């Protein structure tokens, strides 16, 4: 997932995406704790995707606040 794709989404879609990424991160942490995780690099990519979504949400919020003022 790249930032350009995320910028095209609405805030609600981004919040849904963030929720699903957080669920996936939880499941990956659980798998790692039980020794079932095979692809450890997936944890890093999920964390970074979640951070990317949060960044875009903050940018959209700042942009909305700027246009209101």
GROMACS .gro file of C-alpha atoms in nm:
model
   69
    1UNK     CA    1   0.000   0.000   0.000
    2UNK     CA    2   0.137   0.341  -0.085
    3UNK     CA    3   0.051   0.690   0.032
    4UNK     CA    4  -0.106   0.795  -0.298
    5UNK     CA    5  -0.365   0.519  -0.272
    6UNK     CA    6  -0.443   0.623   0.083
    7UNK     CA    7  -0.487   0.990  -0.004
    8UNK     CA    8  -0.770   0.896  -0.241
    9UNK     CA    9  -0.968   0.733   0.041
   10UNK     CA   10  -1.210   0.908   0.274
   11UNK     CA   11  -1.149   0.945   0.647
   12UNK     CA   12  -1.401   0.669   0.722
   13UNK     CA   13  -1.228   0.430   0.485
   14UNK     CA   14  -0.894   0.515   0.642
   15UNK     CA   15  -1.031   0.449   0.991
   16UNK     CA   16  -1.160   0.109   0.876
   17UNK     CA   17  -0.821   0.033   0.723
   18UNK     CA   18  -0.648   0.132   1.047
   19UNK     CA   19  -0.878  -0.090   1.251
   20UNK     CA   20  -0.809  -0.389   1.028
   21UNK     CA   21  -0.433  -0.326   1.046
   22UNK     CA   22  -0.448  -0.310   1.425
   23UNK     CA   23  -0.637  -0.641   1.434
   24UNK     CA   24  -0.380  -0.797   1.205
   25UNK     CA   25  -0.095  -0.665   1.419
   26UNK     CA   26  -0.257  -0.815   1.728
   27UNK     CA   27  -0.297  -1.151   1.557
   28UNK     CA   28   0.065  -1.144   1.440
   29UNK     CA   29   0.188  -1.064   1.792
   30UNK     CA   30  -0.021  -1.351   1.926
   31UNK     CA   31   0.122  -1.589   1.666
   32UNK     CA   32   0.475  -1.477   1.750
   33UNK     CA   33   0.418  -1.534   2.122
   34UNK     CA   34   0.296  -1.887   2.057
   35UNK     CA   35   0.576  -1.963   1.811
   36UNK     CA   36   0.349  -1.998   1.508
   37UNK     CA   37   0.462  -1.691   1.314
   38UNK     CA   38   0.653  -1.784   0.999
   39UNK     CA   39   0.686  -1.449   0.822
   40UNK     CA   40   0.826  -1.210   1.082
   41UNK     CA   41   0.873  -0.934   0.825
   42UNK     CA   42   0.495  -0.903   0.800
   43UNK     CA   43   0.486  -0.749   1.149
   44UNK     CA   44   0.710  -0.465   1.034
   45UNK     CA   45   0.509  -0.397   0.720
   46UNK     CA   46   0.180  -0.393   0.913
   47UNK     CA   47   0.322  -0.148   1.168
   48UNK     CA   48   0.447   0.078   0.892
   49UNK     CA   49   0.118   0.061   0.703
   50UNK     CA   50  -0.068   0.160   1.020
   51UNK     CA   51   0.170   0.453   1.069
   52UNK     CA   52   0.117   0.553   0.706
   53UNK     CA   53  -0.261   0.553   0.753
   54UNK     CA   54  -0.232   0.760   1.072
   55UNK     CA   55  -0.011   1.012   0.893
   56UNK     CA   56  -0.261   1.055   0.610
   57UNK     CA   57  -0.547   1.092   0.862
   58UNK     CA   58  -0.354   1.365   1.045
   59UNK     CA   59  -0.278   1.542   0.719
   60UNK     CA   60  -0.644   1.534   0.619
   61UNK     CA   61  -0.748   1.666   0.962
   62UNK     CA   62  -0.495   1.951   0.941
   63UNK     CA   63  -0.609   2.035   0.592
   64UNK     CA   64  -0.974   2.041   0.703
   65UNK     CA   65  -0.892   2.264   1.000
   66UNK     CA   66  -0.696   2.498   0.777
   67UNK     CA   67  -0.984   2.540   0.531
   68UNK     CA   68  -1.233   2.606   0.813
   69UNK     CA   69  -1.028   2.889   0.962
   0.00000   0.00000   0.00000
